[in-house]
mmCIF file of C-alpha atoms in Angstrom:
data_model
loop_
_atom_site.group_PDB
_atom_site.id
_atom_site.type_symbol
_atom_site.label_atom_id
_atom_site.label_comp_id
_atom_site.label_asym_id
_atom_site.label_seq_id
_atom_site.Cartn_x
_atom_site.Cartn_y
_atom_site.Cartn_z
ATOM 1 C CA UNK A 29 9.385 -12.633 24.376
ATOM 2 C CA UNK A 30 6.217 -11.386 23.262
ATOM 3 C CA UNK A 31 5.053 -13.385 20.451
ATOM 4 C CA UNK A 32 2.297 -11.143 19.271
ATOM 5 C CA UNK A 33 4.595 -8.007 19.292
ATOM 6 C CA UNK A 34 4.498 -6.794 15.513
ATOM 7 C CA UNK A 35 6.195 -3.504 14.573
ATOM 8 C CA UNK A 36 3.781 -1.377 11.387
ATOM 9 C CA UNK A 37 6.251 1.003 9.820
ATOM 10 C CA UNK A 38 4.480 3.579 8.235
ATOM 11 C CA UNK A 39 1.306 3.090 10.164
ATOM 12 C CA UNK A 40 -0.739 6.316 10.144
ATOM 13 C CA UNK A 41 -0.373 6.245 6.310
ATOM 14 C CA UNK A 42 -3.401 5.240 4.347
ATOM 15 C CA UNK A 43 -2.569 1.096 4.016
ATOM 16 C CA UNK A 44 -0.755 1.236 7.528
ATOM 17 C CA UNK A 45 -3.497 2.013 9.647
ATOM 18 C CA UNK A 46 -6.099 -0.048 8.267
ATOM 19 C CA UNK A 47 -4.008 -3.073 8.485
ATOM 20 C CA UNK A 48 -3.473 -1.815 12.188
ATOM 21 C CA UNK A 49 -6.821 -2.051 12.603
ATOM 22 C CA UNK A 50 -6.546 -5.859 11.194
ATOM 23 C CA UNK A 51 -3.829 -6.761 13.153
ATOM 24 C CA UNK A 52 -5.254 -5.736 16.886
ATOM 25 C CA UNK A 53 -8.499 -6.948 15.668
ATOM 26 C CA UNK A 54 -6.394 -10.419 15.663
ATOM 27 C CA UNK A 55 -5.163 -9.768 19.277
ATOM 28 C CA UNK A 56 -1.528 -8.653 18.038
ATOM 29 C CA UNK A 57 -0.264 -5.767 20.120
ATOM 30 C CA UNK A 58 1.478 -3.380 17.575
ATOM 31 C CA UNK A 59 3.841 -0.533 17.495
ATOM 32 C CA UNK A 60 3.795 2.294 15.346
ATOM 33 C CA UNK A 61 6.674 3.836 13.225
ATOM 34 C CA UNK A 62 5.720 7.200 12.042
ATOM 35 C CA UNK A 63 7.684 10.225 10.602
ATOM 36 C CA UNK A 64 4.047 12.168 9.780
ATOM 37 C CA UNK A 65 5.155 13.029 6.515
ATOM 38 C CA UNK A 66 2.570 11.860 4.730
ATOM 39 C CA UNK A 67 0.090 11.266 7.480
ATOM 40 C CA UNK A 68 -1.613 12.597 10.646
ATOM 41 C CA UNK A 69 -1.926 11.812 14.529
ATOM 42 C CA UNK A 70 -5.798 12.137 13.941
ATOM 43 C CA UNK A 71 -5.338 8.590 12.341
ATOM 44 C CA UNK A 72 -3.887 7.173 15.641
ATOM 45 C CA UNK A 73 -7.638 8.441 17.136
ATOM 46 C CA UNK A 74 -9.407 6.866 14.764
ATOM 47 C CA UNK A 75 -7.481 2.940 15.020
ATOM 48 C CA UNK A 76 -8.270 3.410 18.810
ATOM 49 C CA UNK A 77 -11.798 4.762 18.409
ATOM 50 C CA UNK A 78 -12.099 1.639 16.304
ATOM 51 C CA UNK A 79 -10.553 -1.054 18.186
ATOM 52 C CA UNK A 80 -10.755 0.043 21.467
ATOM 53 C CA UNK A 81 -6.748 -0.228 22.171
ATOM 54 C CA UNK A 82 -4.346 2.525 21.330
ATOM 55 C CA UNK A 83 -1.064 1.022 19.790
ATOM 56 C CA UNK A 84 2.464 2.087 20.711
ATOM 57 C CA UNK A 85 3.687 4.997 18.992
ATOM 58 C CA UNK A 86 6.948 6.445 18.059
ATOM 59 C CA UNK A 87 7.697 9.603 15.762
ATOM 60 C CA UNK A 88 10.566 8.476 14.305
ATOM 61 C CA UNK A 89 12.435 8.927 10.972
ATOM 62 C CA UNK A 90 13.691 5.708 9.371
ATOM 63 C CA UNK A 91 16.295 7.692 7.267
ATOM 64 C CA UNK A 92 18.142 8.336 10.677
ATOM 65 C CA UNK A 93 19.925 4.614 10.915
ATOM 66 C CA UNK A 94 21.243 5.634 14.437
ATOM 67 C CA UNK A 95 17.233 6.283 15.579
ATOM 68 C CA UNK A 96 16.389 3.019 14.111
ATOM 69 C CA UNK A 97 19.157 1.342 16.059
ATOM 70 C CA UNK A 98 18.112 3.187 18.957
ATOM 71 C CA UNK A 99 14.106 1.573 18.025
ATOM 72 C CA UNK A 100 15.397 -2.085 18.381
ATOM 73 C CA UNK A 101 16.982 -1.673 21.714
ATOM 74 C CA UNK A 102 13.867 -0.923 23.281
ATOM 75 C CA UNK A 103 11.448 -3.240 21.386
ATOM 76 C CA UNK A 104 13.751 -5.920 20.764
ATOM 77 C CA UNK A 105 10.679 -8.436 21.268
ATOM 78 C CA UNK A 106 9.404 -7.425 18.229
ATOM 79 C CA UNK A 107 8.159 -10.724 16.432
ATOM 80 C CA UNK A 108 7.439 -9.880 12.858
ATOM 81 C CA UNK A 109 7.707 -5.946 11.002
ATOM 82 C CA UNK A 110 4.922 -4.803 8.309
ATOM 83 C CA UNK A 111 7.099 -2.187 6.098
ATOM 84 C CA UNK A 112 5.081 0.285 4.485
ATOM 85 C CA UNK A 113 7.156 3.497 4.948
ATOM 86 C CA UNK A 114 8.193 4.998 1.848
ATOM 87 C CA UNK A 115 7.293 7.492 -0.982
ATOM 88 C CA UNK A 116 4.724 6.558 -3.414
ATOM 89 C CA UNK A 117 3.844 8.829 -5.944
ATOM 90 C CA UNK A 118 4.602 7.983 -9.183
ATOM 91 C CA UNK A 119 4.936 11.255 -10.536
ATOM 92 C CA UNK A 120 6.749 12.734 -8.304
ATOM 93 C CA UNK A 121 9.284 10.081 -8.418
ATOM 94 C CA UNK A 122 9.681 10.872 -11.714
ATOM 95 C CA UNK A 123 10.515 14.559 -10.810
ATOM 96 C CA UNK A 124 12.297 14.144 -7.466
ATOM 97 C CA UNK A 125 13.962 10.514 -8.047
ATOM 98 C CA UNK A 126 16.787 10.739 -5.484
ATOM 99 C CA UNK A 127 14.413 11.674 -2.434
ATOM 100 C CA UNK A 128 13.069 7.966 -3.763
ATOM 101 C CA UNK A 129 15.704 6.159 -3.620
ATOM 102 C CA UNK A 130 17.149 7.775 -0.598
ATOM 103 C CA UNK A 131 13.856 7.269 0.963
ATOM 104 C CA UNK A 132 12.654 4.206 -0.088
ATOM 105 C CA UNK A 133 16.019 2.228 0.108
ATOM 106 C CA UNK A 134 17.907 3.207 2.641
ATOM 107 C CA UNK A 135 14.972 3.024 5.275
ATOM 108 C CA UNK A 136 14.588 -0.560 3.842
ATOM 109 C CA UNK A 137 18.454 -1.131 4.073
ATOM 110 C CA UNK A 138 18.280 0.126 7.799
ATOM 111 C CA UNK A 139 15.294 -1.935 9.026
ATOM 112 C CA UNK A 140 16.148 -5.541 7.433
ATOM 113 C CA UNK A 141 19.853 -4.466 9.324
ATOM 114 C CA UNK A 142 17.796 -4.458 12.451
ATOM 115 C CA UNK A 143 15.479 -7.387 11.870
ATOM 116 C CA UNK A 144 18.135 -9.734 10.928
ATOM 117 C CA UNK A 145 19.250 -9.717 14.430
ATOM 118 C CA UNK A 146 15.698 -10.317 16.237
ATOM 119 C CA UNK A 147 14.999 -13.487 17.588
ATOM 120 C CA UNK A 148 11.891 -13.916 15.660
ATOM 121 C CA UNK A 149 12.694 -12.234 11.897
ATOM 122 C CA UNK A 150 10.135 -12.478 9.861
ATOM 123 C CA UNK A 151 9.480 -9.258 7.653
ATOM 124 C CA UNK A 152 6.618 -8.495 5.121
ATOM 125 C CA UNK A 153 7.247 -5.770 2.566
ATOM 126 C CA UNK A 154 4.978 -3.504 0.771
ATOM 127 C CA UNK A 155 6.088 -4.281 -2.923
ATOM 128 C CA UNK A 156 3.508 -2.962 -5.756
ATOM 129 C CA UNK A 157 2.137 -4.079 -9.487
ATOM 130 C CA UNK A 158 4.711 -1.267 -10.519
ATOM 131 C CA UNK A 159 7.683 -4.269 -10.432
ATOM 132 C CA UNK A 160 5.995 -5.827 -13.597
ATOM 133 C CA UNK A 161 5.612 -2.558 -15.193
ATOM 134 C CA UNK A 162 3.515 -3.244 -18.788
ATOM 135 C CA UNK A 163 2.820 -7.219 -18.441
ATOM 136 C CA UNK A 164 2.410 -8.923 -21.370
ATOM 137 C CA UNK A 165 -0.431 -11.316 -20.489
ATOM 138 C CA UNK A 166 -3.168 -10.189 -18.350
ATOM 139 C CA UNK A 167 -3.798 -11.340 -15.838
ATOM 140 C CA UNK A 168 -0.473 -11.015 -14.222
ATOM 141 C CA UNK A 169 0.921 -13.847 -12.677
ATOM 142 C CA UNK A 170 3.700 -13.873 -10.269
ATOM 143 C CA UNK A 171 5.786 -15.435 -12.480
ATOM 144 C CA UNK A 172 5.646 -12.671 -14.832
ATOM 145 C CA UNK A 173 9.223 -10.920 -15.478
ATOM 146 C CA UNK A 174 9.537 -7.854 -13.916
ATOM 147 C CA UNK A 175 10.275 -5.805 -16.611
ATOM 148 C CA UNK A 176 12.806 -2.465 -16.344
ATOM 149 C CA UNK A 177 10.307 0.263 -14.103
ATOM 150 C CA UNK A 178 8.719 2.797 -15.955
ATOM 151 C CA UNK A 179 9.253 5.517 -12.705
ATOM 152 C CA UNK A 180 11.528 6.121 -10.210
ATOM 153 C CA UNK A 181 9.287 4.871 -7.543
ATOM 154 C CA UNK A 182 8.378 1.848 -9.661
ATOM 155 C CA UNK A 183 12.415 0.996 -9.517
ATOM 156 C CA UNK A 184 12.719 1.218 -5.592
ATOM 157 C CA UNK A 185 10.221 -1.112 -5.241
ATOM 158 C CA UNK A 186 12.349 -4.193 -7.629
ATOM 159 C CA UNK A 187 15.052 -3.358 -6.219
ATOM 160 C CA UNK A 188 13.447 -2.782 -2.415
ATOM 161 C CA UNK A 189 12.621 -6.805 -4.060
ATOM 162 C CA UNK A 190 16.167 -7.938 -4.771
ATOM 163 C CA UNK A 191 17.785 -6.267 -1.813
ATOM 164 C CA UNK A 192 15.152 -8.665 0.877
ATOM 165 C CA UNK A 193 15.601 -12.083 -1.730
ATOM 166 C CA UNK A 194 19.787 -11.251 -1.456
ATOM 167 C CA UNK A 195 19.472 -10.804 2.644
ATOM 168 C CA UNK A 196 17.208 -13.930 2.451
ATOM 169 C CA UNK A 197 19.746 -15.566 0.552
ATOM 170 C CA UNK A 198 22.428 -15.233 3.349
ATOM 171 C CA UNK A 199 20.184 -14.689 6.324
ATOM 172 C CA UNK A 200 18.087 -18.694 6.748
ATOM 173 C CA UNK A 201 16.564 -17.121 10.184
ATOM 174 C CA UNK A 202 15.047 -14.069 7.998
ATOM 175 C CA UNK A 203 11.631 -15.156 6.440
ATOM 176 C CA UNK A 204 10.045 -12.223 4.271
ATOM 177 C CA UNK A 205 7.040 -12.222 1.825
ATOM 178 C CA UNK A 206 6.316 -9.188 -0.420
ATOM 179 C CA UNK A 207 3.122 -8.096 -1.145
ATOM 180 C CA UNK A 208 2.904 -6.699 -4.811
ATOM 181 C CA UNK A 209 -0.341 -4.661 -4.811
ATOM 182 C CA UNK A 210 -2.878 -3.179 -7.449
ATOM 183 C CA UNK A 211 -4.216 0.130 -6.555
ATOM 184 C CA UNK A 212 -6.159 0.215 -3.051
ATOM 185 C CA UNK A 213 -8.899 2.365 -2.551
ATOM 186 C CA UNK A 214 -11.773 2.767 -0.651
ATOM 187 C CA UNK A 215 -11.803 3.573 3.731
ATOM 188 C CA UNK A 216 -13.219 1.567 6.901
ATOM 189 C CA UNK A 217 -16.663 0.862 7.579
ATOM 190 C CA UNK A 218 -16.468 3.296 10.117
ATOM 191 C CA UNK A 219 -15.373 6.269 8.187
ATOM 192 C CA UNK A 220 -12.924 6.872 11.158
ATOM 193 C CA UNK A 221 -10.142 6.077 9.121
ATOM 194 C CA UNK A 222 -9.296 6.425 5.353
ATOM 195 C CA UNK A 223 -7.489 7.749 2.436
ATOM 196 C CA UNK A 224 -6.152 11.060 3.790
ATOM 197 C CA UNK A 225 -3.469 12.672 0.987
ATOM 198 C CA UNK A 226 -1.290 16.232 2.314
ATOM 199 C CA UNK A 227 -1.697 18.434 -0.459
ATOM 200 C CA UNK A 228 -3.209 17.582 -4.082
ATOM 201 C CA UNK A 229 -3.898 13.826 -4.078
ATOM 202 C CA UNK A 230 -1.815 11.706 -6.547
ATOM 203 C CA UNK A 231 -4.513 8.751 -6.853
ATOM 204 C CA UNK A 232 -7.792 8.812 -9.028
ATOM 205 C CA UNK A 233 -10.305 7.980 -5.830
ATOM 206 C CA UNK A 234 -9.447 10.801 -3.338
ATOM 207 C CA UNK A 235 -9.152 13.424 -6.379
ATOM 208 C CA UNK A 236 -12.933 12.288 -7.153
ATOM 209 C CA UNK A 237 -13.852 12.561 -3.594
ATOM 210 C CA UNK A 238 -12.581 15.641 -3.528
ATOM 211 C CA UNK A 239 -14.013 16.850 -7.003
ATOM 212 C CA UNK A 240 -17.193 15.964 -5.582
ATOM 213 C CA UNK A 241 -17.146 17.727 -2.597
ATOM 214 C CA UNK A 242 -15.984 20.552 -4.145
ATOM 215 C CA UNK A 243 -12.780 20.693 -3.450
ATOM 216 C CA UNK A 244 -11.336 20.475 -6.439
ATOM 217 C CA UNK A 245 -12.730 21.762 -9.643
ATOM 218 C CA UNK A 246 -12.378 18.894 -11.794
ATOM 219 C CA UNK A 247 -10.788 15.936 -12.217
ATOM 220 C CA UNK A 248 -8.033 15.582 -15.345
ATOM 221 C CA UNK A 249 -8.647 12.202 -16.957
ATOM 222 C CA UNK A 250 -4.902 11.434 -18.176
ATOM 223 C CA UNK A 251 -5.497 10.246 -21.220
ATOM 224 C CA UNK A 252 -8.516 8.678 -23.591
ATOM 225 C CA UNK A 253 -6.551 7.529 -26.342
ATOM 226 C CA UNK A 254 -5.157 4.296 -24.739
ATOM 227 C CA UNK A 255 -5.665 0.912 -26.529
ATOM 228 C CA UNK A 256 -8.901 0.012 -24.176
ATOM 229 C CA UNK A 257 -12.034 -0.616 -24.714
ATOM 230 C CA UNK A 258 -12.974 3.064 -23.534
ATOM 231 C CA UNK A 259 -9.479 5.038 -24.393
ATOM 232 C CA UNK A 260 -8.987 5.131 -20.822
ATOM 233 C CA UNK A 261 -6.188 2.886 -18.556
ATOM 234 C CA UNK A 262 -7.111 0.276 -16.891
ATOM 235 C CA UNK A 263 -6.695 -0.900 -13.428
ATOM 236 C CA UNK A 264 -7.681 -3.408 -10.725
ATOM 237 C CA UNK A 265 -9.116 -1.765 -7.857
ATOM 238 C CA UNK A 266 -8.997 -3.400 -4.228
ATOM 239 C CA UNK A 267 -10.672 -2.433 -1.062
ATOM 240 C CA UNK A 268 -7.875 -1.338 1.772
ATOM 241 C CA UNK A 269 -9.763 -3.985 3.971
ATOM 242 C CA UNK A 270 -9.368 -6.355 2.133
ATOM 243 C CA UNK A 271 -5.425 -5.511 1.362
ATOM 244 C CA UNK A 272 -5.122 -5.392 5.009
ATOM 245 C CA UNK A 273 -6.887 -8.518 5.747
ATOM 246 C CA UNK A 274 -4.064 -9.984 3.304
ATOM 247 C CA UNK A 275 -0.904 -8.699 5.388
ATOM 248 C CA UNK A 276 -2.304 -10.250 8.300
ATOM 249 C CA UNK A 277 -2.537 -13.760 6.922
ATOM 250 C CA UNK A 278 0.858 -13.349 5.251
ATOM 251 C CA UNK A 279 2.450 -12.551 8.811
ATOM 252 C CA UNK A 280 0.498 -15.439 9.815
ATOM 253 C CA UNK A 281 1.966 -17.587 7.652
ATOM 254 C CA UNK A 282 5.168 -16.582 8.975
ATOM 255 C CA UNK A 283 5.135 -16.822 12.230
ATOM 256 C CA UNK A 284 3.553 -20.407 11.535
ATOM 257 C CA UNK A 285 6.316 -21.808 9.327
ATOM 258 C CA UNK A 286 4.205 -21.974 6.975
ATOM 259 C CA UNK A 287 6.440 -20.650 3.795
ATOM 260 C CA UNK A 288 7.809 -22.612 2.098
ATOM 261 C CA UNK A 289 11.448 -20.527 0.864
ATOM 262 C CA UNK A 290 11.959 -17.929 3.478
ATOM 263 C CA UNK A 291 11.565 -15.434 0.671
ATOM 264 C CA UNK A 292 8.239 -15.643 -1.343
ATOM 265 C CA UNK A 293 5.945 -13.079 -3.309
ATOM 266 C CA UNK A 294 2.078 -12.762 -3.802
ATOM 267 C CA UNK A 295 0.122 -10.583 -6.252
ATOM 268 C CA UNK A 296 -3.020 -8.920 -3.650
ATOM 269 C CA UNK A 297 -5.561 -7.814 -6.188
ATOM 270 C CA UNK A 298 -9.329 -8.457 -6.879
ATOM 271 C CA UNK A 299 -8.758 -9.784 -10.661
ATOM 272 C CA UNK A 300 -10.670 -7.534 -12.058
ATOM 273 C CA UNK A 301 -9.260 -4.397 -14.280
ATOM 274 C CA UNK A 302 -11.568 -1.598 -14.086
ATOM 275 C CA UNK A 303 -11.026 1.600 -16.607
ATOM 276 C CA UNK A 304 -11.057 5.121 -14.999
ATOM 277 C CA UNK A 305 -14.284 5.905 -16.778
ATOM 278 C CA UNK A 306 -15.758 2.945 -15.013
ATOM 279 C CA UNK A 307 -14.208 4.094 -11.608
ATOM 280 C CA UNK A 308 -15.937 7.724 -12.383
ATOM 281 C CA UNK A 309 -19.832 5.402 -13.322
ATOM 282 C CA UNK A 310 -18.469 3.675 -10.162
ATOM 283 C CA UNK A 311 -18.704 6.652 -8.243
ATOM 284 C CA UNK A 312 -22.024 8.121 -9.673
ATOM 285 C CA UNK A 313 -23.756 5.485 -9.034
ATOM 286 C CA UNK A 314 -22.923 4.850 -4.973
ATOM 287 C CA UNK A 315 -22.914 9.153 -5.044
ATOM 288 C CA UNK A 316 -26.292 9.927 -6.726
ATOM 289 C CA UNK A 317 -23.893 12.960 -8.591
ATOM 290 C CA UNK A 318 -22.392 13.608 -11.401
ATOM 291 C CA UNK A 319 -18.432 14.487 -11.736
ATOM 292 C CA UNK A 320 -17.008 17.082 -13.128
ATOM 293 C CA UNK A 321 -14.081 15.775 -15.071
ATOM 294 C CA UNK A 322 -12.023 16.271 -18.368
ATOM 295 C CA UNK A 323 -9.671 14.472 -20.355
ATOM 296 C CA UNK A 324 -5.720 15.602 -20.255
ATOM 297 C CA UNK A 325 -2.903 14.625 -22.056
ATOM 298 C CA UNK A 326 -1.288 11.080 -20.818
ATOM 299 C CA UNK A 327 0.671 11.268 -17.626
ATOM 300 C CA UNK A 328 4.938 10.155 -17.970
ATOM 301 C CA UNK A 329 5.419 6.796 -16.361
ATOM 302 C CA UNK A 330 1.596 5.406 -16.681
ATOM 303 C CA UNK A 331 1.176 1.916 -17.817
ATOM 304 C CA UNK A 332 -2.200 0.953 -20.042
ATOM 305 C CA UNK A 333 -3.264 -2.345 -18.318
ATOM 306 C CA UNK A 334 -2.357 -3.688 -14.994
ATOM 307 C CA UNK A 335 -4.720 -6.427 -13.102
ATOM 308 C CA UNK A 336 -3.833 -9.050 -11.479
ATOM 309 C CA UNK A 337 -3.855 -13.100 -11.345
ATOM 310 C CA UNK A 338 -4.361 -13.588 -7.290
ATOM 311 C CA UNK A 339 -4.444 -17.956 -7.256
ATOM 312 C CA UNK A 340 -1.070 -17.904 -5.799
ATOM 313 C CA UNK A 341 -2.730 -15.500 -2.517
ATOM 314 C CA UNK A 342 -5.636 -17.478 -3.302
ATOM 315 C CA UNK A 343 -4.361 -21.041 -2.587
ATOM 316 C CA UNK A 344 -1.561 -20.627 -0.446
ATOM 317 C CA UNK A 345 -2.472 -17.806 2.362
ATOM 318 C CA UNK A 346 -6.182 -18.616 2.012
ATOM 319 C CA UNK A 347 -6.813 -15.086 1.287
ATOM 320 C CA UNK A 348 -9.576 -13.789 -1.263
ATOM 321 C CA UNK A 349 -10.790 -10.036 -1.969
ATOM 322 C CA UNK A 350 -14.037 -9.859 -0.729
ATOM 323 C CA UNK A 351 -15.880 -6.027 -1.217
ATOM 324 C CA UNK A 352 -17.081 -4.955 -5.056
ATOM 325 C CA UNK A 353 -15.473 -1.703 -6.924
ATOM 326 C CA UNK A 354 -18.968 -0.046 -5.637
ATOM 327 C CA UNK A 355 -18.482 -0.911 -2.339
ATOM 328 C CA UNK A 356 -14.999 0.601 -1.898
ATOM 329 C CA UNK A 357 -16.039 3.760 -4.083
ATOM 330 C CA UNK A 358 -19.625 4.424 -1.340
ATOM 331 C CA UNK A 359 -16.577 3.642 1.563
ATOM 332 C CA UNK A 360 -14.197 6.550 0.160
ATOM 333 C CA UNK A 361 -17.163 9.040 -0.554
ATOM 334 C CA UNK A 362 -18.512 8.300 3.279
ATOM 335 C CA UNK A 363 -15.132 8.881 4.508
ATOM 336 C CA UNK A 364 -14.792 12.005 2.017
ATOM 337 C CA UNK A 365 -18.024 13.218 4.028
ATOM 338 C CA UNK A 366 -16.588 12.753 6.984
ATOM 339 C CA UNK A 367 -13.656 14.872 6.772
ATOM 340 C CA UNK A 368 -15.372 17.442 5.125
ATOM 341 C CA UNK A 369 -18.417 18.182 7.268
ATOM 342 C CA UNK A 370 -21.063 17.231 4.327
#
């Protein structure tokens, strides 16, 4: 068996390939799970240009169970699986729920059907803030309840949740942790790989990239009549390097031993909530330009406040967030650059 085998599903997407990157930097050999929906085979150039070492790839849609069967034949070595394939725009969700929840939870359903059956299961899950919907007490803690989902997409990931602590439950060879993340922006160093939305971005950072480089005409500020100290929501910001960095030491943990229930949760966040307006100053200041933006109404499904509490992360993986909300916003507007020829 080869016990540095790890399987990225979803690994040209934005939070895939950067913790790619991570992972071979760490000497793991990975394989790629891909359907290119929401992503490119440029990306694949770009981890390789980076680490030197292309990783296995396979086009493959995780909605096909028979495919997925197929997968584990082949790679049945595979020691641990990063799960980041799914649909993630809140919005949309809200529009198109069903595609959600056919996308989000059957692919889940399919892979943990698979993993169970590995000799090594261990199985890390990209969960998201979204679970506690509108905490109560900031910072969030863990430990907060996870409160009915304010969007479709919110929804898939609890019950993505319950569905891996149920398997757990039943399954004492299966050891899972899910990651609930803030909002991660920013790109690598190199600017070979980043942030890279198909169509009209649903995040605030690439829609000001874009804005600035003219792509866009302005960005819509949803709303300035929140309860905030500026009107405007508030959330907490985390480079993608170091979100990466923190599914790496989570896997480690795993294939250590090291958890202690074979189902456990961390909050990966920097602990600071940062307003949109202060994402926009963010930007201005690493740019040197000004945006053009404008307020709109609020946007269905948007919480006020979300930031996290990350001791739990902290103490028990060893993992802290390391880069600045300026840092990440100069990273995105280099890789904006890039793309764009400026």
């Amino acid at each position: 068996m080869n016990m540095k085998k790890i399987l990225v599903t979803g690994g040209l997407g934005f939070i895939g390939s950067h913790t790619v990157v991570e992972l071979q930097n760490e000497g793991f050999d990975v394989v790629i799970i891909d359907n290119l929906s929401n992503s490119s085979l440029d990306v694949l150039q770009g981890i390789t240009s980076i680490t030197g070492k292309a990783p296995i790839f396979e086009k493959l849609d995780l909605k096909h169970k028979y495919s997925v069967k197929e997968f584990f034949k082949t790679h049945s070595d595979i020691v641990g699986v990063i799960h980041f394939a799914a649909s993630k725009a809140v919005g949309e969700s809200v529009e198109q729920p069903l595609m959600y929840y056919e996308n989000n939870l059957n692919t889940l359903i399919y892979m943990l059907d698979e993993v169970c059956n590995l000799a090594s299961s261990n199985f890390i899950f990209s969960s998201s803030c979204t679970v506690y919907g509108q905490a109560d007490e900031m910072p969030i803690t863990e430990n907060a309840p996870v409160k009915p989902a304010e969007s479709p997409y919110g929804n898939t990931k609890q019950i993505g949740e319950e569905i891996i602590s149920d398997v757990c439950r039943v399954n004492s060879n299966l050891n899972a942790i899910s990651l609930r993340y803030f909002n991660p922006i920013g790109a690598h160093k190199s600017a070979k790989i980043g942030e890279l939305p198909i169509g009209v971005p649903q995040n605030l950072v690439p829609f000001i990239t874009q804005t600035a480089s003219g792509l866009r005409d302005f960005l819509s500020v949803f709303g300035n009549d929140y309860p905030t100290p500026d009107g405007t929501c508030i959330r907490d910001y985390i480079h993608v390097v170091d979100l990466a960095k923190a599914h790496v030491v989570a896997l480690q943990r795993l294939l250590k031993g090291g958890n202690e229930a074979n189902y456990e949760t961390f909050n990966v966040g920097t602990g600071v909530g940062s307003s949109v307006l202060e994402v926009i100053q963010s930007f201005e200041r690493v740019s040197g330009l000004k945006l053009k933006y404008q307020f709109a109404e609020r946007r269905s499904g948007d919480i006020i406040t979300a930031y996290a509490n990350t001791d739990k992360a902290n103490s028990k993986l060893g993992w802290t967030s390391k880069s600045t909300l300026d840092e990440a916003m100069l990273s995105a507007w280099n890789w904006e650059k890039k793309i764009r020829g400026l």
